[in-house]
PDB file of C-alpha atoms in Angstrom:
ATOM      1  CA  ALA A 300     -20.736  71.186-103.264  1.00  0.00           C
ATOM      2  CA  GLN A 301     -24.195  71.153-101.897  1.00  0.00           C
ATOM      3  CA  SER A 302     -26.415  74.064-101.111  1.00  0.00           C
ATOM      4  CA  VAL A 303     -29.838  74.558 -99.469  1.00  0.00           C
ATOM      5  CA  THR A 304     -32.452  77.272 -99.971  1.00  0.00           C
ATOM      6  CA  GLN A 305     -35.239  78.208 -97.647  1.00  0.00           C
ATOM      7  CA  LEU A 306     -37.173  80.783 -99.631  1.00  0.00           C
ATOM      8  CA  ASP A 307     -39.443  81.908 -96.796  1.00  0.00           C
ATOM      9  CA  SER A 308     -37.751  83.849 -94.036  1.00  0.00           C
ATOM     10  CA  GLN A 309     -40.941  84.227 -92.032  1.00  0.00           C
ATOM     11  CA  VAL A 310     -44.223  82.296 -92.127  1.00  0.00           C
ATOM     12  CA  PRO A 311     -47.183  83.550 -89.996  1.00  0.00           C
ATOM     13  CA  VAL A 312     -49.946  80.986 -89.514  1.00  0.00           C
ATOM     14  CA  PHE A 313     -53.022  80.846 -87.262  1.00  0.00           C
ATOM     15  CA  GLU A 314     -53.194  78.304 -84.473  1.00  0.00           C
ATOM     16  CA  GLU A 315     -54.650  74.923 -85.568  1.00  0.00           C
ATOM     17  CA  ALA A 316     -54.031  75.736 -89.263  1.00  0.00           C
ATOM     18  CA  PRO A 317     -51.730  73.596 -91.411  1.00  0.00           C
ATOM     19  CA  VAL A 318     -48.259  74.823 -92.350  1.00  0.00           C
ATOM     20  CA  GLU A 319     -45.629  73.952 -94.912  1.00  0.00           C
ATOM     21  CA  LEU A 320     -42.061  75.253 -94.670  1.00  0.00           C
ATOM     22  CA  ARG A 321     -40.193  74.923 -97.938  1.00  0.00           C
ATOM     23  CA  CYS A 322     -36.670  73.663 -98.483  1.00  0.00           C
ATOM     24  CA  ASN A 323     -34.901  73.073-101.777  1.00  0.00           C
ATOM     25  CA  TYR A 324     -31.393  71.715-102.121  1.00  0.00           C
ATOM     26  CA  SER A 325     -28.827  71.291-104.855  1.00  0.00           C
ATOM     27  CA  SER A 326     -26.239  68.538-105.038  1.00  0.00           C
ATOM     28  CA  SER A 327     -24.678  66.391-107.699  1.00  0.00           C
ATOM     29  CA  VAL A 328     -24.686  63.275-105.531  1.00  0.00           C
ATOM     30  CA  SER A 329     -26.951  61.454-103.093  1.00  0.00           C
ATOM     31  CA  VAL A 330     -27.794  63.488-100.056  1.00  0.00           C
ATOM     32  CA  TYR A 331     -28.887  63.299 -96.457  1.00  0.00           C
ATOM     33  CA  LEU A 332     -31.495  65.893 -95.372  1.00  0.00           C
ATOM     34  CA  PHE A 333     -32.350  67.284 -91.975  1.00  0.00           C
ATOM     35  CA  TRP A 334     -34.745  69.664 -90.292  1.00  0.00           C
ATOM     36  CA  TYR A 335     -33.705  71.281 -87.032  1.00  0.00           C
ATOM     37  CA  VAL A 336     -35.801  73.560 -84.798  1.00  0.00           C
ATOM     38  CA  GLN A 337     -34.538  76.392 -82.646  1.00  0.00           C
ATOM     39  CA  TYR A 338     -36.824  77.593 -79.838  1.00  0.00           C
ATOM     40  CA  PRO A 339     -36.193  81.145 -78.463  1.00  0.00           C
ATOM     41  CA  ASN A 340     -32.913  81.403 -76.579  1.00  0.00           C
ATOM     42  CA  GLN A 341     -32.033  77.765 -77.167  1.00  0.00           C
ATOM     43  CA  GLY A 342     -29.775  75.742 -79.383  1.00  0.00           C
ATOM     44  CA  LEU A 343     -31.006  73.661 -82.372  1.00  0.00           C
ATOM     45  CA  GLN A 344     -32.481  70.239 -81.940  1.00  0.00           C
ATOM     46  CA  LEU A 345     -33.206  67.621 -84.572  1.00  0.00           C
ATOM     47  CA  LEU A 346     -36.812  67.351 -85.790  1.00  0.00           C
ATOM     48  CA  LEU A 347     -36.326  64.686 -88.379  1.00  0.00           C
ATOM     49  CA  LYS A 348     -33.904  63.393 -90.973  1.00  0.00           C
ATOM     50  CA  TYR A 349     -33.893  61.550 -94.256  1.00  0.00           C
ATOM     51  CA  LEU A 350     -31.026  59.134 -94.989  1.00  0.00           C
ATOM     52  CA  SER A 351     -32.648  56.553 -97.302  1.00  0.00           C
ATOM     53  CA  GLY A 352     -35.783  54.441 -97.681  1.00  0.00           C
ATOM     54  CA  SER A 353     -39.266  55.878 -97.416  1.00  0.00           C
ATOM     55  CA  THR A 354     -39.517  59.354 -98.743  1.00  0.00           C
ATOM     56  CA  LEU A 355     -42.037  60.362 -96.081  1.00  0.00           C
ATOM     57  CA  VAL A 356     -40.242  60.972 -92.800  1.00  0.00           C
ATOM     58  CA  LYS A 357     -41.989  61.506 -89.551  1.00  0.00           C
ATOM     59  CA  GLY A 358     -40.420  63.514 -86.736  1.00  0.00           C
ATOM     60  CA  ILE A 359     -41.121  64.779 -83.324  1.00  0.00           C
ATOM     61  CA  ASN A 360     -44.009  67.058 -82.334  1.00  0.00           C
ATOM     62  CA  GLY A 361     -46.216  65.907 -85.235  1.00  0.00           C
ATOM     63  CA  PHE A 362     -44.013  67.223 -87.983  1.00  0.00           C
ATOM     64  CA  GLU A 363     -43.240  65.290 -91.159  1.00  0.00           C
ATOM     65  CA  ALA A 364     -41.280  65.966 -94.366  1.00  0.00           C
ATOM     66  CA  GLU A 365     -41.251  64.452 -97.790  1.00  0.00           C
ATOM     67  CA  PHE A 366     -38.094  63.915 -99.832  1.00  0.00           C
ATOM     68  CA  ASN A 367     -38.768  64.565-103.531  1.00  0.00           C
ATOM     69  CA  LYS A 368     -35.714  63.801-105.580  1.00  0.00           C
ATOM     70  CA  SER A 369     -37.097  65.077-108.916  1.00  0.00           C
ATOM     71  CA  GLN A 370     -38.014  68.438-107.391  1.00  0.00           C
ATOM     72  CA  THR A 371     -34.898  68.443-105.134  1.00  0.00           C
ATOM     73  CA  SER A 372     -37.120  69.459-102.202  1.00  0.00           C
ATOM     74  CA  PHE A 373     -37.624  68.438 -98.560  1.00  0.00           C
ATOM     75  CA  HIS A 374     -40.618  70.453 -97.370  1.00  0.00           C
ATOM     76  CA  LEU A 375     -41.674  70.318 -93.735  1.00  0.00           C
ATOM     77  CA  ARG A 376     -45.370  70.022 -92.870  1.00  0.00           C
ATOM     78  CA  LYS A 377     -47.641  69.939 -89.866  1.00  0.00           C
ATOM     79  CA  PRO A 378     -51.422  69.485 -90.257  1.00  0.00           C
ATOM     80  CA  SER A 379     -52.294  71.637 -87.179  1.00  0.00           C
ATOM     81  CA  VAL A 380     -49.911  73.983 -85.456  1.00  0.00           C
ATOM     82  CA  HIS A 381     -49.815  75.051 -81.813  1.00  0.00           C
ATOM     83  CA  ILE A 382     -48.509  78.167 -80.160  1.00  0.00           C
ATOM     84  CA  SER A 383     -45.630  76.123 -78.872  1.00  0.00           C
ATOM     85  CA  ASP A 384     -44.437  75.554 -82.472  1.00  0.00           C
ATOM     86  CA  THR A 385     -43.351  79.187 -82.702  1.00  0.00           C
ATOM     87  CA  ALA A 386     -39.609  78.832 -83.401  1.00  0.00           C
ATOM     88  CA  GLU A 387     -37.073  79.076 -86.218  1.00  0.00           C
ATOM     89  CA  TYR A 388     -36.701  76.077 -88.469  1.00  0.00           C
ATOM     90  CA  PHE A 389     -33.523  75.170 -90.334  1.00  0.00           C
ATOM     91  CA  CYS A 390     -33.201  72.796 -93.245  1.00  0.00           C
ATOM     92  CA  ALA A 391     -29.795  71.162 -93.651  1.00  0.00           C
ATOM     93  CA  VAL A 392     -28.150  68.974 -96.272  1.00  0.00           C
ATOM     94  CA  SER A 393     -24.996  66.913 -96.618  1.00  0.00           C
ATOM     95  CA  ASP A 394     -23.680  64.651 -99.349  1.00  0.00           C
ATOM     96  CA  SER A 395     -23.995  61.063 -98.362  1.00  0.00           C
ATOM     97  CA  GLY A 396     -21.054  58.754 -97.527  1.00  0.00           C
ATOM     98  CA  GLY A 397     -18.133  59.158 -95.225  1.00  0.00           C
ATOM     99  CA  TYR A 398     -17.421  62.551 -93.738  1.00  0.00           C
ATOM    100  CA  GLN A 399     -19.284  65.308 -95.507  1.00  0.00           C
ATOM    101  CA  LYS A 400     -19.932  68.891 -94.404  1.00  0.00           C
ATOM    102  CA  VAL A 401     -23.488  69.729 -93.282  1.00  0.00           C
ATOM    103  CA  THR A 402     -24.758  72.925 -94.903  1.00  0.00           C
ATOM    104  CA  PHE A 403     -27.576  74.786 -93.155  1.00  0.00           C
ATOM    105  CA  GLY A 404     -30.228  77.005 -94.803  1.00  0.00           C
ATOM    106  CA  THR A 405     -30.877  80.548 -93.619  1.00  0.00           C
ATOM    107  CA  GLY A 406     -33.868  79.506 -91.527  1.00  0.00           C
ATOM    108  CA  THR A 407     -37.634  80.143 -91.512  1.00  0.00           C
ATOM    109  CA  LYS A 408     -39.289  81.820 -88.535  1.00  0.00           C
ATOM    110  CA  LEU A 409     -42.682  80.237 -87.897  1.00  0.00           C
ATOM    111  CA  GLN A 410     -44.984  82.591 -86.038  1.00  0.00           C
ATOM    112  CA  VAL A 411     -48.121  80.925 -84.772  1.00  0.00           C
ATOM    113  CA  ILE A 412     -50.883  83.456 -84.186  1.00  0.00           C
ATOM    114  CA  PRO A 413     -53.496  82.697 -81.456  1.00  0.00           C
TER     115      PRO A 413
ATOM    116  CA  GLU B 117     -28.549  64.167 -68.962  1.00  0.00           C
ATOM    117  CA  ALA B 118     -26.840  64.161 -72.326  1.00  0.00           C
ATOM    118  CA  GLN B 119     -25.868  67.669 -73.179  1.00  0.00           C
ATOM    119  CA  VAL B 120     -23.503  70.170 -74.761  1.00  0.00           C
ATOM    120  CA  THR B 121     -22.587  72.938 -72.356  1.00  0.00           C
ATOM    121  CA  GLN B 122     -21.241  76.313 -73.504  1.00  0.00           C
ATOM    122  CA  ASN B 123     -19.989  79.097 -71.325  1.00  0.00           C
ATOM    123  CA  PRO B 124     -20.535  81.967 -71.034  1.00  0.00           C
ATOM    124  CA  ARG B 125     -24.054  82.410 -72.462  1.00  0.00           C
ATOM    125  CA  TYR B 126     -23.595  86.122 -72.927  1.00  0.00           C
ATOM    126  CA  LEU B 127     -20.359  88.110 -73.320  1.00  0.00           C
ATOM    127  CA  ILE B 128     -19.571  91.743 -74.063  1.00  0.00           C
ATOM    128  CA  THR B 129     -15.958  92.548 -74.662  1.00  0.00           C
ATOM    129  CA  VAL B 130     -13.754  95.213 -76.237  1.00  0.00           C
ATOM    130  CA  THR B 131     -11.858  95.027 -79.495  1.00  0.00           C
ATOM    131  CA  GLY B 132      -8.579  93.184 -79.171  1.00  0.00           C
ATOM    132  CA  LYS B 133      -9.120  91.565 -75.815  1.00  0.00           C
ATOM    133  CA  LYS B 134      -8.483  87.835 -76.025  1.00  0.00           C
ATOM    134  CA  LEU B 135     -11.395  85.586 -75.060  1.00  0.00           C
ATOM    135  CA  THR B 136     -12.285  81.929 -74.884  1.00  0.00           C
ATOM    136  CA  VAL B 137     -15.696  80.355 -75.167  1.00  0.00           C
ATOM    137  CA  THR B 138     -15.791  76.949 -73.626  1.00  0.00           C
ATOM    138  CA  CYS B 139     -17.660  73.894 -74.887  1.00  0.00           C
ATOM    139  CA  SER B 140     -18.021  70.549 -73.177  1.00  0.00           C
ATOM    140  CA  GLN B 141     -20.082  67.420 -74.088  1.00  0.00           C
ATOM    141  CA  ASN B 142     -20.811  64.416 -71.890  1.00  0.00           C
ATOM    142  CA  MET B 143     -21.865  61.984 -74.602  1.00  0.00           C
ATOM    143  CA  ASN B 144     -18.379  60.713 -75.535  1.00  0.00           C
ATOM    144  CA  HIS B 145     -18.862  62.060 -79.089  1.00  0.00           C
ATOM    145  CA  GLU B 146     -15.991  61.971 -81.453  1.00  0.00           C
ATOM    146  CA  TYR B 147     -17.000  64.908 -83.605  1.00  0.00           C
ATOM    147  CA  MET B 148     -17.362  68.497 -82.418  1.00  0.00           C
ATOM    148  CA  SER B 149     -17.763  71.773 -84.297  1.00  0.00           C
ATOM    149  CA  TRP B 150     -18.378  75.493 -83.872  1.00  0.00           C
ATOM    150  CA  TYR B 151     -20.899  77.598 -85.804  1.00  0.00           C
ATOM    151  CA  ARG B 152     -21.815  81.224 -85.901  1.00  0.00           C
ATOM    152  CA  GLN B 153     -25.355  82.321 -86.578  1.00  0.00           C
ATOM    153  CA  ASP B 154     -26.056  85.665 -88.181  1.00  0.00           C
ATOM    154  CA  PRO B 155     -29.428  87.137 -89.351  1.00  0.00           C
ATOM    155  CA  GLY B 156     -30.112  86.155 -92.953  1.00  0.00           C
ATOM    156  CA  LEU B 157     -27.024  83.927 -93.153  1.00  0.00           C
ATOM    157  CA  GLY B 158     -28.083  80.898 -91.159  1.00  0.00           C
ATOM    158  CA  LEU B 159     -25.395  78.809 -89.455  1.00  0.00           C
ATOM    159  CA  ARG B 160     -21.876  78.880 -90.833  1.00  0.00           C
ATOM    160  CA  GLN B 161     -19.227  76.459 -89.654  1.00  0.00           C
ATOM    161  CA  ILE B 162     -16.108  77.956 -88.118  1.00  0.00           C
ATOM    162  CA  TYR B 163     -13.983  74.900 -87.205  1.00  0.00           C
ATOM    163  CA  TYR B 164     -14.554  71.227 -86.647  1.00  0.00           C
ATOM    164  CA  SER B 165     -12.758  68.352 -84.986  1.00  0.00           C
ATOM    165  CA  MET B 166     -13.090  64.665 -85.876  1.00  0.00           C
ATOM    166  CA  ASN B 167     -11.286  63.528 -82.788  1.00  0.00           C
ATOM    167  CA  VAL B 168      -8.708  64.466 -80.189  1.00  0.00           C
ATOM    168  CA  GLU B 169      -5.855  66.475 -81.720  1.00  0.00           C
ATOM    169  CA  VAL B 170      -7.575  66.544 -85.078  1.00  0.00           C
ATOM    170  CA  THR B 171      -9.064  69.896 -86.138  1.00  0.00           C
ATOM    171  CA  ASP B 172      -9.815  71.563 -89.469  1.00  0.00           C
ATOM    172  CA  LYS B 173     -11.195  74.799 -90.863  1.00  0.00           C
ATOM    173  CA  GLY B 174     -14.825  75.264 -91.726  1.00  0.00           C
ATOM    174  CA  ASP B 175     -16.259  77.978 -93.973  1.00  0.00           C
ATOM    175  CA  VAL B 176     -15.410  81.077 -91.866  1.00  0.00           C
ATOM    176  CA  PRO B 177     -12.258  80.312 -89.773  1.00  0.00           C
ATOM    177  CA  GLU B 178     -10.548  83.695 -90.004  1.00  0.00           C
ATOM    178  CA  GLY B 179      -9.982  85.275 -86.594  1.00  0.00           C
ATOM    179  CA  TYR B 180     -10.699  82.087 -84.646  1.00  0.00           C
ATOM    180  CA  LYS B 181      -8.665  79.277 -83.131  1.00  0.00           C
ATOM    181  CA  VAL B 182      -9.624  75.989 -81.548  1.00  0.00           C
ATOM    182  CA  SER B 183      -7.978  73.101 -79.753  1.00  0.00           C
ATOM    183  CA  ARG B 184      -9.030  69.511 -78.937  1.00  0.00           C
ATOM    184  CA  LYS B 185      -6.820  68.218 -76.209  1.00  0.00           C
ATOM    185  CA  GLU B 186      -9.537  66.089 -74.603  1.00  0.00           C
ATOM    186  CA  LYS B 187     -12.486  64.361 -76.262  1.00  0.00           C
ATOM    187  CA  ARG B 188     -15.098  66.201 -74.220  1.00  0.00           C
ATOM    188  CA  ASN B 189     -13.787  69.765 -74.598  1.00  0.00           C
ATOM    189  CA  PHE B 190     -13.604  71.985 -77.683  1.00  0.00           C
ATOM    190  CA  PRO B 191     -12.880  75.658 -76.756  1.00  0.00           C
ATOM    191  CA  LEU B 192     -13.184  78.491 -79.295  1.00  0.00           C
ATOM    192  CA  ILE B 193     -10.519  81.146 -78.934  1.00  0.00           C
ATOM    193  CA  LEU B 194     -10.683  84.727 -80.292  1.00  0.00           C
ATOM    194  CA  GLU B 195      -7.127  86.057 -80.028  1.00  0.00           C
ATOM    195  CA  SER B 196      -7.982  89.630 -81.050  1.00  0.00           C
ATOM    196  CA  PRO B 197     -11.800  90.030 -81.347  1.00  0.00           C
ATOM    197  CA  SER B 198     -13.196  92.595 -83.733  1.00  0.00           C
ATOM    198  CA  PRO B 199     -16.738  94.021 -84.047  1.00  0.00           C
ATOM    199  CA  ASN B 200     -17.467  91.796 -87.131  1.00  0.00           C
ATOM    200  CA  GLN B 201     -17.242  88.815 -84.790  1.00  0.00           C
ATOM    201  CA  THR B 202     -20.318  89.988 -82.900  1.00  0.00           C
ATOM    202  CA  SER B 203     -22.591  87.046 -83.376  1.00  0.00           C
ATOM    203  CA  LEU B 204     -24.391  84.109 -81.788  1.00  0.00           C
ATOM    204  CA  TYR B 205     -22.068  81.116 -81.476  1.00  0.00           C
ATOM    205  CA  PHE B 206     -23.054  77.444 -81.194  1.00  0.00           C
ATOM    206  CA  CYS B 207     -21.010  74.444 -80.282  1.00  0.00           C
ATOM    207  CA  ALA B 208     -22.262  71.052 -81.600  1.00  0.00           C
ATOM    208  CA  SER B 209     -21.196  67.422 -81.220  1.00  0.00           C
ATOM    209  CA  ARG B 210     -22.003  64.255 -83.124  1.00  0.00           C
ATOM    210  CA  GLU B 211     -21.412  60.658 -82.142  1.00  0.00           C
ATOM    211  CA  GLY B 212     -19.288  60.082 -85.293  1.00  0.00           C
ATOM    212  CA  TRP B 213     -18.008  62.125 -88.199  1.00  0.00           C
ATOM    213  CA  ALA B 214     -20.175  60.228 -90.732  1.00  0.00           C
ATOM    214  CA  SER B 215     -22.478  62.730 -92.273  1.00  0.00           C
ATOM    215  CA  GLY B 216     -25.816  61.080 -91.349  1.00  0.00           C
ATOM    216  CA  THR B 217     -25.458  61.357 -87.626  1.00  0.00           C
ATOM    217  CA  GLU B 218     -27.508  63.803 -85.570  1.00  0.00           C
ATOM    218  CA  ALA B 219     -25.851  66.967 -84.237  1.00  0.00           C
ATOM    219  CA  PHE B 220     -26.451  68.017 -80.593  1.00  0.00           C
ATOM    220  CA  PHE B 221     -26.174  71.755 -79.950  1.00  0.00           C
ATOM    221  CA  GLY B 222     -25.275  73.841 -76.969  1.00  0.00           C
ATOM    222  CA  GLN B 223     -27.540  76.713 -75.941  1.00  0.00           C
ATOM    223  CA  GLY B 224     -25.424  79.324 -77.580  1.00  0.00           C
ATOM    224  CA  THR B 225     -23.099  82.182 -76.619  1.00  0.00           C
ATOM    225  CA  ARG B 226     -24.108  85.674 -77.633  1.00  0.00           C
ATOM    226  CA  LEU B 227     -20.953  87.710 -78.116  1.00  0.00           C
ATOM    227  CA  THR B 228     -20.788  91.411 -78.590  1.00  0.00           C
ATOM    228  CA  VAL B 229     -17.488  93.095 -79.471  1.00  0.00           C
ATOM    229  CA  VAL B 230     -17.454  96.884 -79.017  1.00  0.00           C
TER     230      VAL B 230
END
């Protein structure tokens, strides 16, 4: 069974500074990886996903993530954050192939400081 | 507009009084699921459905029921709510049950059981 760990529950960062949100997973098989964003009082929406191919995945709103199989990581990055990026970010993992359960991390709250 | 609609958005009820949270999607998606979100625990799956009349338990199904009589609707039923079911609930749908497909989330239902 897979699992996912988001070590940072909150990350404060100044506007226009870079940010990295960390995600590590564990699984014994090939995986699919996702980042979802939850803006205040809204549901989650997909930022980006890794299924196969290039390990660098670009998503919406200038975010990108890199799949690192040896480190079992899928960290999310943005070179310059805006106030509008203030939200909670969830990493998720599922085993690849057929139907597999998607397991979500506990979330990281990104607080962008003006 | 493609969307997942949950109702109500907010609900306060008393212990033991049966309630239903409705969920409807207009994307003709096969797969639907319910999650609860609690601080520090992330999203945990309650029930899921791969298609009409096909439902199965997720990680935390105790105290909940679901039904899938039509493709678009997937109501969550709490027959006898208890205070430990106070939570934020999300319905989600996916085009297919294969694990790499994107999940679309409703805006959430905040339930308080007193």
